[in-house]
Amino acid sequence: MTAPSIDMISWKQQLILYRLAEMGAYRRTIKVSTQFLAEKISFSQQTASRYLIELEKIGWIKRSITAEGCLITLTDTGKTQLKNLYLKLKALIEAAYPLSVTLEGVAFSGLGEGAYYIKQDGYRKQFIEKLGFDPYPGTLNVRVTSDYDKKTRQELDNYPAIEIEGFKNESRTFGPVKCYPALINNKARGALILAFRTHYDSSVLEIIAPHYLRNQLKIRDGQKVKMEIFTMP
Amino acid sequence: MTAPSIDMISWKQQLILYRLAEMGAYRRTIKVSTQFLAEKISFSQQTASRYLIELEKIGWIKRSITAEGCLITLTDTGKTQLKNLYLKLKALIEAAYPLSVTLEGVAFSGLGEGAYYIKQDGYRKQFIEKLGFDPYPGTLNVRVTSDYDKKTRQELDNYPAIEIEGFKNESRTFGPVKCYPALINNKARGALILAFRTHYDSSVLEIIAPHYLRNQLKIRDGQKVKMEIFTMP
DNA sequence: ATTACTACTCACCGAGTAA
DNA sequence: TTTACTCGGTGAGTAGTAA
């Protein structure tokens, strides 16, 4: 649902943690001198020492200093850290689809028809359950123009999505809908909807979100909108 | 056989590569502006630009610049980079044993008996085949003294090893032997042998190597020897 | 809008060294 | 031997700006 990502600041620490794990600290308590670690990571003894202090401070390793070197074990937090990195790489490499794609287009005003659909309880309940938010009654319409974005939009049809089931009420039938969690303008959570009806072609994107995006992100007609779409592998 | 490891020097490039992959560049060509990338990695637009230039220079990405941003795909080299990181983490996390342990002790002169065994063709052929080197006819004897190292040495008995089969010649029988690839003093390749005979207890390590280690590493009796032992998961 | 150059600053790394 | 402090130099990150 939210963007998976790894913090720049902690990446280096993750690599040091990995090197310690590689030396056995993932499963055992290892004895290692700062000098030895320094050679392994191609840095100075002083820097190796500093890294160990930092890793202990953030709680990724447990360290006790002896006359022959440091005794080091990964903490549960440290192990989780490596495990998460592993799982993210696994998803990235073994998934059949990209984890996310970005789309870009220009905001425009539609007929306000989206609101009618969103308000339907048959849809709304499923949005809350499957997307995790109660959508603002209205859609942000975005028209994609560039060839790249049109192509990307079409590829999306093949990627796995969250399925919203169709339903009937007393007066009519509502069809099933696919949607993808999205991050709009790198800030606001929402979802891309494919597609309530047929009178827009596939160059139009309809976005729902928990808040009124035009206010939240100060979007006006004609402005560029960028979004990151997350697939569901 | 050789030490698995992740290059520390390129850790930053690896992170950027990972973030690009996360945005879809592992499977598709993505369009991304340096500004957008900058926000994703929490750096300035200028720095993002510099990173892309660097990544292209070292051949991890293919880049073409358009008026709307850069079109980026990972090259095979780039994909391999991430795949290697993934596979190493996988081995580390899913293995039942540590990938390596370190042992430390003091060199001493034995009775020269090791040479007798190593010279036996029945062993020698297997060393060449299974360890990948023709051993120098002699062993480096190392006595472990600290409690930590003695304990580590004993744990080693439970870890999977390269098995050298026993054999018979016209005059006598030679028993089977376990051995582990090793890196001695962080420099020289070799192997730890467990164990040709019984008159040394488990506090003595016998090391073979393609070259005469005492010359190669300038080891004299009484000097400390450090080695990294690789298990075979 | 883009990308990316030049200049400058500041944080990181390592030498020296204490404990 | 260890670990880890201080401190100075340098390379990494950014602001300004050109194209």
Coordinates of C-alpha atoms (C1' of nucleotides) in Angstrom, one line a residue:
Chain A
M1 CA 0.0 0.0 0.0
T2 CA 2.7 2.5 1.0
A3 CA 5.8 2.9 -1.0
P4 CA 8.5 0.4 -0.1
S5 CA 11.8 2.1 0.3
I6 CA 15.1 2.0 2.1
D7 CA 16.5 5.0 3.9
M8 CA 19.7 6.4 2.5
I9 CA 21.2 7.1 5.8
S10 CA 20.8 3.5 7.0
W11 CA 22.0 1.9 3.9
K12 CA 25.6 2.1 4.8
Q13 CA 24.8 0.7 8.3
Q14 CA 22.9 -2.1 6.6
L15 CA 26.0 -3.0 4.6
I16 CA 28.2 -3.1 7.7
L17 CA 25.5 -5.1 9.4
Y18 CA 25.6 -7.4 6.4
R19 CA 29.3 -7.8 6.6
L20 CA 29.1 -8.7 10.3
A21 CA 26.3 -11.2 9.5
E22 CA 28.5 -12.7 6.8
M23 CA 31.2 -13.3 9.4
G24 CA 28.7 -15.3 11.4
A25 CA 27.0 -12.7 13.6
Y26 CA 23.6 -13.5 12.2
R27 CA 23.7 -16.9 13.9
R28 CA 26.5 -16.7 16.5
T29 CA 28.3 -14.4 18.8
I30 CA 31.5 -13.5 16.9
K31 CA 34.8 -12.2 18.2
V32 CA 36.2 -9.6 15.8
S33 CA 38.8 -6.8 16.3
T34 CA 38.1 -3.4 14.9
Q35 CA 41.3 -3.9 12.8
F36 CA 40.0 -7.1 11.3
L37 CA 36.6 -5.5 10.5
A38 CA 38.4 -2.6 9.0
E39 CA 40.2 -4.8 6.6
K40 CA 37.0 -6.6 5.7
I41 CA 35.2 -3.4 4.9
S42 CA 38.2 -1.6 3.4
F43 CA 38.1 1.3 5.9
S44 CA 40.4 2.3 8.7
Q45 CA 40.4 0.8 12.2
Q46 CA 39.0 4.1 13.5
T47 CA 36.1 4.1 11.1
A48 CA 35.3 0.4 11.8
S49 CA 35.3 1.3 15.5
R50 CA 32.9 4.2 14.9
Y51 CA 30.6 2.1 12.9
L52 CA 30.3 -0.5 15.7
I53 CA 29.5 2.2 18.1
E54 CA 26.8 3.6 15.8
L55 CA 25.3 0.1 15.2
E56 CA 25.2 -0.5 18.9
K57 CA 23.6 2.9 19.5
I58 CA 20.8 2.3 17.0
G59 CA 20.3 -1.2 18.6
W60 CA 21.2 -3.4 15.7
I61 CA 24.0 -5.2 17.4
K62 CA 25.0 -6.2 20.9
R63 CA 28.6 -5.6 21.7
S64 CA 30.9 -6.4 24.5
I65 CA 34.5 -5.3 24.5
T66 CA 37.3 -7.8 25.5
A67 CA 41.0 -7.5 25.5
E68 CA 41.1 -9.6 22.3
G69 CA 38.4 -7.7 20.3
C70 CA 34.6 -7.2 20.4
L71 CA 32.1 -9.9 20.9
I72 CA 29.2 -9.1 18.6
T73 CA 25.8 -10.5 18.0
L74 CA 23.0 -9.1 15.9
T75 CA 19.9 -8.1 17.9
D76 CA 16.5 -9.0 16.8
T77 CA 16.1 -5.5 15.4
G78 CA 19.3 -6.0 13.4
K79 CA 18.2 -9.4 12.1
T80 CA 14.8 -7.9 11.1
Q81 CA 16.6 -5.2 9.2
L82 CA 18.5 -7.7 7.1
K83 CA 15.4 -9.8 6.7
N84 CA 13.4 -6.9 5.4
L85 CA 16.1 -6.0 2.9
Y86 CA 16.1 -9.6 1.8
L87 CA 12.3 -9.6 1.4
K88 CA 12.3 -6.4 -0.6
L89 CA 14.9 -7.6 -3.0
K90 CA 13.1 -10.9 -3.3
A91 CA 9.9 -9.2 -4.2
L92 CA 11.8 -6.9 -6.6
I93 CA 13.7 -9.7 -8.4
E94 CA 11.3 -12.6 -8.3
A95 CA 8.1 -10.7 -9.1
A96 CA 6.7 -11.1 -12.6
Y97 CA 5.6 -7.5 -12.6
P98 CA 7.2 -4.2 -11.7
L99 CA 6.4 -3.2 -8.1
S100 CA 5.4 0.3 -9.2
V101 CA 5.2 2.5 -12.3
T102 CA 4.9 6.2 -12.6
L103 CA 2.3 8.1 -14.6
E104 CA 2.1 11.7 -15.5
G105 CA -0.6 13.8 -17.0
V106 CA -2.6 17.0 -16.8
A107 CA -5.5 17.6 -14.5
F108 CA -8.9 18.5 -16.0
S109 CA -12.5 18.9 -14.9
G110 CA -14.8 16.0 -15.7
L111 CA -18.6 15.9 -15.5
G112 CA -18.6 15.2 -11.8
E113 CA -19.9 11.8 -12.6
G114 CA -17.2 10.0 -10.6
A115 CA -18.8 11.2 -7.4
Y116 CA -22.0 9.4 -8.2
Y117 CA -20.2 6.1 -8.4
I118 CA -18.0 6.6 -5.4
K119 CA -21.0 7.4 -3.2
Q120 CA -22.6 4.0 -4.0
D121 CA -22.4 2.0 -0.8
G122 CA -21.7 -1.2 -2.9
Y123 CA -18.4 0.4 -4.0
R124 CA -17.7 2.5 -0.9
K125 CA -17.7 -0.4 1.5
Q126 CA -15.2 -2.3 -0.6
F127 CA -12.9 0.8 -0.9
I128 CA -12.8 1.1 2.8
E129 CA -12.1 -2.6 3.2
K130 CA -9.6 -3.1 0.4
L131 CA -7.9 0.2 0.1
G132 CA -8.0 1.2 3.7
F133 CA -9.6 4.6 3.3
D134 CA -13.0 6.2 2.9
P135 CA -12.8 8.0 -0.4
Y136 CA -13.7 11.7 -0.8
P137 CA -16.8 11.7 -3.1
G138 CA -15.2 12.8 -6.3
T139 CA -12.5 11.8 -8.7
L140 CA -9.4 13.7 -9.9
N141 CA -9.3 13.4 -13.6
V142 CA -5.9 13.3 -15.3
R143 CA -5.3 13.1 -19.0
V144 CA -2.0 11.5 -20.1
T145 CA -0.5 12.9 -23.3
S146 CA 3.0 11.6 -23.8
D147 CA 3.6 8.4 -25.7
Y148 CA 5.5 7.0 -22.8
D149 CA 2.7 7.5 -20.4
K150 CA 0.1 6.2 -22.7
K151 CA 2.1 3.0 -23.2
T152 CA 2.7 2.7 -19.4
R153 CA -1.1 3.1 -18.8
Q154 CA -1.8 0.3 -21.2
E155 CA 0.7 -2.0 -19.7
L156 CA -1.1 -1.5 -16.4
D157 CA -4.0 -3.5 -17.7
N158 CA -1.9 -6.6 -17.5
Y159 CA -0.6 -6.1 -13.9
P160 CA -2.4 -7.5 -10.9
A161 CA -4.8 -5.1 -9.2
I162 CA -7.1 -4.9 -6.2
E163 CA -10.4 -6.2 -7.5
I164 CA -13.6 -4.4 -6.6
E165 CA -16.7 -6.5 -7.2
G166 CA -19.7 -5.3 -9.1
F167 CA -23.1 -5.3 -7.6
K168 CA -26.8 -4.6 -8.2
N169 CA -29.2 -2.2 -6.4
E170 CA -32.9 -1.7 -6.9
S171 CA -32.5 0.4 -10.0
R172 CA -29.4 -0.8 -11.9
T173 CA -26.2 -2.9 -12.1
F174 CA -22.7 -1.6 -11.3
G175 CA -19.7 -3.4 -13.0
P176 CA -16.6 -4.6 -11.4
V177 CA -13.6 -2.2 -11.0
K178 CA -9.8 -2.7 -10.8
C179 CA -7.8 -0.3 -8.7
Y180 CA -4.2 0.3 -7.7
P181 CA -2.9 2.1 -4.6
A182 CA -1.1 5.3 -5.7
L183 CA 1.1 8.1 -4.4
I184 CA 0.1 11.4 -6.0
N185 CA 2.6 14.1 -6.5
N186 CA 5.0 12.2 -4.2
K187 CA 2.8 13.2 -1.3
A188 CA -0.8 12.1 -1.1
R189 CA -2.1 8.5 -0.8
G190 CA -4.9 7.5 -3.1
A191 CA -5.8 5.0 -5.7
L192 CA -6.1 4.8 -9.5
I193 CA -9.4 3.5 -10.7
L194 CA -9.9 1.5 -13.9
A195 CA -12.6 2.3 -14.8
F196 CA -16.1 3.3 -13.9
R197 CA -17.4 3.7 -17.3
T198 CA -16.5 3.7 -21.0
H199 CA -17.0 7.2 -22.2
Y200 CA -13.4 8.1 -21.3
D201 CA -10.7 6.2 -23.3
S202 CA -7.7 4.8 -21.6
S203 CA -5.8 8.1 -21.8
V204 CA -7.8 9.4 -18.9
L205 CA -6.9 8.4 -15.3
E206 CA -9.4 8.6 -12.5
I207 CA -8.0 9.0 -9.0
I208 CA -9.7 8.7 -5.7
A209 CA -8.3 9.6 -2.3
P210 CA -9.3 10.0 1.3
H211 CA -9.2 13.8 0.9
Y212 CA -10.1 16.3 -1.7
L213 CA -6.9 16.2 -3.7
R214 CA -7.4 19.5 -5.6
N215 CA -7.3 21.3 -2.2
Q216 CA -4.7 19.1 -0.5
L217 CA -2.2 19.4 -3.3
K218 CA -3.4 22.7 -4.7
I219 CA -4.1 21.2 -8.1
R220 CA -5.8 23.3 -10.8
D221 CA -7.0 22.4 -14.2
G222 CA -4.1 22.3 -16.7
Q223 CA -1.5 21.5 -14.0
K224 CA 0.8 18.5 -14.3
V225 CA 0.1 15.6 -11.9
K226 CA 2.6 12.9 -11.3
M227 CA 1.7 9.6 -9.6
E228 CA 3.3 6.4 -8.6
I229 CA 1.1 3.4 -9.1
F230 CA 1.7 0.2 -7.0
T231 CA 1.0 -3.2 -8.4
M232 CA 0.0 -6.1 -6.2
P233 CA 2.3 -9.0 -6.8
Chain B
M1 CA 35.4 -21.2 -1.9
T2 CA 36.4 -17.5 -1.9
A3 CA 34.9 -15.1 0.6
P4 CA 31.5 -13.8 -0.4
S5 CA 31.3 -10.1 0.1
I6 CA 29.7 -6.9 -0.9
D7 CA 31.8 -4.0 -2.2
M8 CA 31.8 -1.2 0.3
I9 CA 33.1 1.3 -2.1
S10 CA 30.1 1.2 -4.3
W11 CA 27.5 1.1 -1.6
K12 CA 26.0 4.4 -2.6
Q13 CA 25.6 3.4 -6.2
Q14 CA 24.0 0.2 -5.1
L15 CA 21.4 2.1 -3.1
I16 CA 20.6 4.4 -6.1
L17 CA 20.4 1.3 -8.3
Y18 CA 18.0 -0.3 -5.9
R19 CA 15.8 2.7 -5.7
L20 CA 15.7 2.9 -9.5
A21 CA 14.8 -0.8 -9.6
E22 CA 12.1 -0.2 -7.1
M23 CA 10.6 2.4 -9.4
G24 CA 10.4 -0.3 -12.1
A25 CA 13.7 0.0 -13.9
Y26 CA 14.4 -3.6 -13.1
R27 CA 11.8 -4.7 -15.6
R28 CA 10.9 -1.7 -17.7
T29 CA 12.3 1.4 -19.1
I30 CA 11.2 4.2 -16.8
K31 CA 11.0 7.9 -17.3
V32 CA 12.2 9.8 -14.3
S33 CA 13.3 13.4 -13.9
T34 CA 16.4 14.1 -11.8
Q35 CA 14.1 16.2 -9.6
F36 CA 11.8 13.3 -8.9
L37 CA 14.7 10.9 -8.3
A38 CA 16.1 13.5 -5.9
E39 CA 13.0 13.5 -3.9
K40 CA 12.9 9.7 -3.7
I41 CA 16.5 9.5 -2.5
S42 CA 16.3 12.6 -0.3
F43 CA 19.1 14.5 -2.1
S44 CA 19.3 17.5 -4.3
Q45 CA 18.5 17.5 -8.0
Q46 CA 22.2 18.0 -8.8
T47 CA 23.3 15.0 -6.8
A48 CA 20.6 12.8 -8.4
S49 CA 21.9 14.0 -11.8
R50 CA 25.5 13.2 -10.8
Y51 CA 24.5 9.7 -9.6
L52 CA 22.8 8.9 -12.9
I53 CA 25.9 10.0 -14.7
E54 CA 28.0 7.8 -12.5
L55 CA 25.8 4.8 -12.8
E56 CA 25.8 5.1 -16.6
K57 CA 29.6 5.5 -16.5
I58 CA 30.1 2.2 -14.6
G59 CA 27.6 0.5 -16.9
W60 CA 24.8 -0.3 -14.5
I61 CA 22.1 1.7 -16.3
K62 CA 21.3 2.7 -19.8
R63 CA 20.1 6.3 -20.0
S64 CA 18.7 8.6 -22.6
I65 CA 17.8 12.2 -22.0
T66 CA 14.5 13.6 -23.2
A67 CA 12.9 17.0 -22.6
E68 CA 10.6 15.4 -20.0
G69 CA 13.3 13.5 -18.0
C70 CA 15.6 10.6 -18.4
L71 CA 14.6 7.2 -19.8
I72 CA 16.4 4.6 -17.7
T73 CA 16.8 0.8 -17.8
L74 CA 19.1 -1.3 -15.8
T75 CA 21.8 -3.0 -17.9
D76 CA 22.5 -6.7 -17.4
T77 CA 25.4 -5.7 -15.3
G78 CA 23.2 -3.6 -13.1
K79 CA 20.6 -6.4 -12.7
T80 CA 23.4 -8.9 -11.8
Q81 CA 24.6 -6.5 -9.2
L82 CA 21.2 -6.5 -7.4
K83 CA 20.7 -10.2 -8.0
N84 CA 24.0 -11.0 -6.3
L85 CA 23.1 -8.9 -3.3
Y86 CA 19.8 -10.8 -3.2
L87 CA 21.4 -14.2 -3.5
K88 CA 24.0 -13.5 -0.8
L89 CA 21.3 -12.3 1.6
K90 CA 19.3 -15.4 0.7
A91 CA 22.2 -17.7 1.5
L92 CA 22.9 -15.8 4.7
I93 CA 19.3 -15.8 6.0
E94 CA 18.1 -19.1 4.8
A95 CA 21.2 -21.2 5.6
A96 CA 21.0 -23.3 8.8
Y97 CA 24.7 -22.6 9.5
P98 CA 26.9 -19.6 9.6
L99 CA 28.6 -19.0 6.2
S100 CA 31.9 -18.5 7.9
V101 CA 33.6 -18.5 11.3
T102 CA 36.9 -17.0 12.3
L103 CA 39.5 -18.9 14.3
E104 CA 42.7 -17.6 15.9
G105 CA 45.7 -19.3 17.4
V106 CA 49.4 -19.5 17.6
A107 CA 51.7 -21.2 15.1
F108 CA 53.9 -24.0 16.3
S109 CA 56.1 -26.7 14.7
G110 CA 54.7 -30.2 14.6
L111 CA 56.5 -33.4 13.8
G112 CA 56.3 -32.9 10.0
E113 CA 53.9 -35.8 10.0
G114 CA 51.2 -33.8 8.0
A115 CA 53.5 -33.9 4.9
Y116 CA 53.4 -37.7 4.9
Y117 CA 49.6 -37.7 4.6
I118 CA 49.3 -34.9 2.1
K119 CA 51.7 -36.6 -0.2
Q120 CA 49.5 -39.7 -0.4
D121 CA 48.0 -39.8 -3.9
G122 CA 44.7 -41.0 -2.5
Y123 CA 44.3 -37.7 -0.6
R124 CA 46.1 -35.5 -3.0
K125 CA 43.9 -36.2 -6.0
Q126 CA 40.8 -35.4 -3.9
F127 CA 42.3 -32.2 -2.6
I128 CA 43.0 -31.1 -6.2
E129 CA 39.5 -32.1 -7.3
K130 CA 37.5 -30.9 -4.3
L131 CA 39.5 -27.9 -3.0
G132 CA 40.8 -26.7 -6.4
F133 CA 44.5 -26.6 -5.5
D134 CA 47.5 -29.0 -5.2
P135 CA 48.6 -28.7 -1.6
Y136 CA 52.1 -27.8 -0.6
P137 CA 53.4 -31.0 1.1
G138 CA 53.2 -29.9 4.7
T139 CA 50.7 -28.5 7.2
L140 CA 50.7 -25.3 9.2
N141 CA 49.9 -26.2 12.8
V142 CA 48.1 -23.7 14.9
R143 CA 47.1 -24.1 18.6
V144 CA 44.0 -22.3 19.7
T145 CA 44.1 -21.0 23.3
S146 CA 41.2 -18.8 24.1
D147 CA 37.9 -20.2 25.3
Y148 CA 36.1 -18.5 22.5
D149 CA 38.2 -20.1 19.8
K150 CA 38.1 -23.5 21.4
K151 CA 34.3 -23.3 21.5
T152 CA 34.2 -22.2 17.9
R153 CA 36.4 -25.0 16.8
Q154 CA 34.1 -27.5 18.4
E155 CA 31.0 -26.0 16.8
L156 CA 32.8 -26.6 13.5
D157 CA 32.3 -30.3 13.9
N158 CA 28.6 -29.9 13.3
Y159 CA 28.9 -27.7 10.2
P160 CA 28.8 -29.3 6.8
A161 CA 32.2 -29.7 5.2
I162 CA 34.0 -31.0 2.1
E163 CA 34.4 -34.7 2.6
I164 CA 37.6 -36.4 1.6
E165 CA 37.1 -40.2 1.4
G166 CA 39.4 -42.7 3.0
F167 CA 41.3 -45.2 1.0
K168 CA 43.7 -48.2 1.2
N169 CA 47.1 -48.7 -0.4
E170 CA 49.3 -51.8 -0.3
S171 CA 50.6 -51.2 3.2
R172 CA 47.8 -49.5 5.2
T173 CA 44.4 -47.8 5.5
F174 CA 43.8 -44.0 5.4
G175 CA 40.7 -42.7 7.1
P176 CA 38.2 -40.2 5.8
V177 CA 38.9 -36.4 6.4
K178 CA 36.7 -33.3 6.6
C179 CA 38.0 -30.0 5.4
Y180 CA 36.8 -26.4 5.1
P181 CA 38.1 -23.8 2.7
A182 CA 39.8 -21.0 4.6
L183 CA 41.4 -17.6 4.2
I184 CA 44.5 -17.3 6.4
N185 CA 45.5 -14.0 7.8
N186 CA 43.0 -12.3 5.5
K187 CA 45.3 -13.0 2.6
A188 CA 46.1 -16.6 1.6
R189 CA 43.7 -19.3 0.4
G190 CA 44.0 -22.7 2.0
A191 CA 41.9 -25.2 3.9
L192 CA 41.5 -26.4 7.5
I193 CA 41.8 -30.2 7.8
L194 CA 39.9 -32.2 10.4
A195 CA 41.9 -34.3 11.1
F196 CA 44.6 -36.7 9.9
R197 CA 45.2 -38.4 13.2
T198 CA 44.3 -38.5 16.8
H199 CA 47.4 -37.6 18.7
Y200 CA 46.5 -33.9 18.6
D201 CA 43.4 -32.9 20.4
S202 CA 40.8 -30.5 19.0
S203 CA 42.8 -27.5 20.1
V204 CA 45.2 -28.0 17.2
L205 CA 44.3 -26.8 13.7
E206 CA 46.1 -28.2 10.7
I207 CA 46.1 -26.0 7.6
I208 CA 47.0 -26.9 4.0
A209 CA 47.5 -24.4 1.2
P210 CA 48.8 -24.3 -2.4
H211 CA 51.9 -22.5 -1.2
Y212 CA 54.3 -22.8 1.8
L213 CA 52.3 -20.5 4.2
R214 CA 55.3 -19.9 6.6
N215 CA 57.1 -18.2 3.7
Q216 CA 54.1 -16.6 2.0
L217 CA 52.8 -15.0 5.1
K218 CA 56.1 -14.8 7.0
I219 CA 54.8 -16.8 9.9
R220 CA 57.1 -18.0 12.6
D221 CA 56.5 -20.2 15.6
G222 CA 54.7 -18.3 18.4
Q223 CA 53.1 -15.8 16.0
K224 CA 49.4 -15.3 16.0
V225 CA 47.5 -16.7 13.0
K226 CA 43.9 -15.7 12.1
M227 CA 41.8 -17.5 9.7
E228 CA 38.3 -17.4 8.2
I229 CA 36.7 -20.8 7.8
F230 CA 33.9 -21.2 5.2
T231 CA 31.2 -23.8 5.7
M232 CA 29.4 -25.5 2.9
P233 CA 25.7 -24.9 3.2
Chain C
dA1 C1' 10.2 22.8 -17.9
dT2 C1' 14.6 19.9 -18.3
dT3 C1' 20.2 18.5 -17.3
dA4 C1' 24.5 19.4 -15.4
dC5 C1' 28.4 22.7 -14.8
dT6 C1' 31.3 25.4 -11.3
dA7 C1' 32.2 26.8 -6.7
dC8 C1' 31.9 26.3 -2.1
dT9 C1' 30.9 24.1 2.4
dC10 C1' 30.6 20.7 5.6
dA11 C1' 30.6 16.0 7.2
dC12 C1' 33.1 12.0 6.9
dC13 C1' 37.3 9.5 7.1
dG14 C1' 41.8 8.6 9.0
dA15 C1' 46.3 10.0 11.3
dG16 C1' 48.0 10.6 15.7
dT17 C1' 47.6 9.1 20.0
dA18 C1' 45.7 8.2 24.8
dA19 C1' 44.1 4.8 27.8
Chain D
dT1 C1' 48.0 -5.7 22.1
dT2 C1' 43.1 -3.7 22.3
dT3 C1' 39.2 0.6 21.7
dA4 C1' 38.2 5.1 20.6
dC5 C1' 39.2 10.1 21.4
dT6 C1' 40.5 14.7 18.9
dC7 C1' 41.4 17.2 15.0
dG8 C1' 42.6 18.4 10.3
dG9 C1' 42.1 17.5 5.2
dT10 C1' 39.4 16.0 1.6
dG11 C1' 35.7 14.4 -1.1
dA12 C1' 30.7 14.3 -1.2
dG13 C1' 26.5 17.2 -1.4
dT14 C1' 24.4 21.6 -2.6
dA15 C1' 23.4 26.4 -4.2
dG16 C1' 23.6 29.1 -8.1
dT17 C1' 23.1 29.2 -12.7
dA18 C1' 23.9 28.2 -17.7
dA19 C1' 22.2 25.8 -21.5

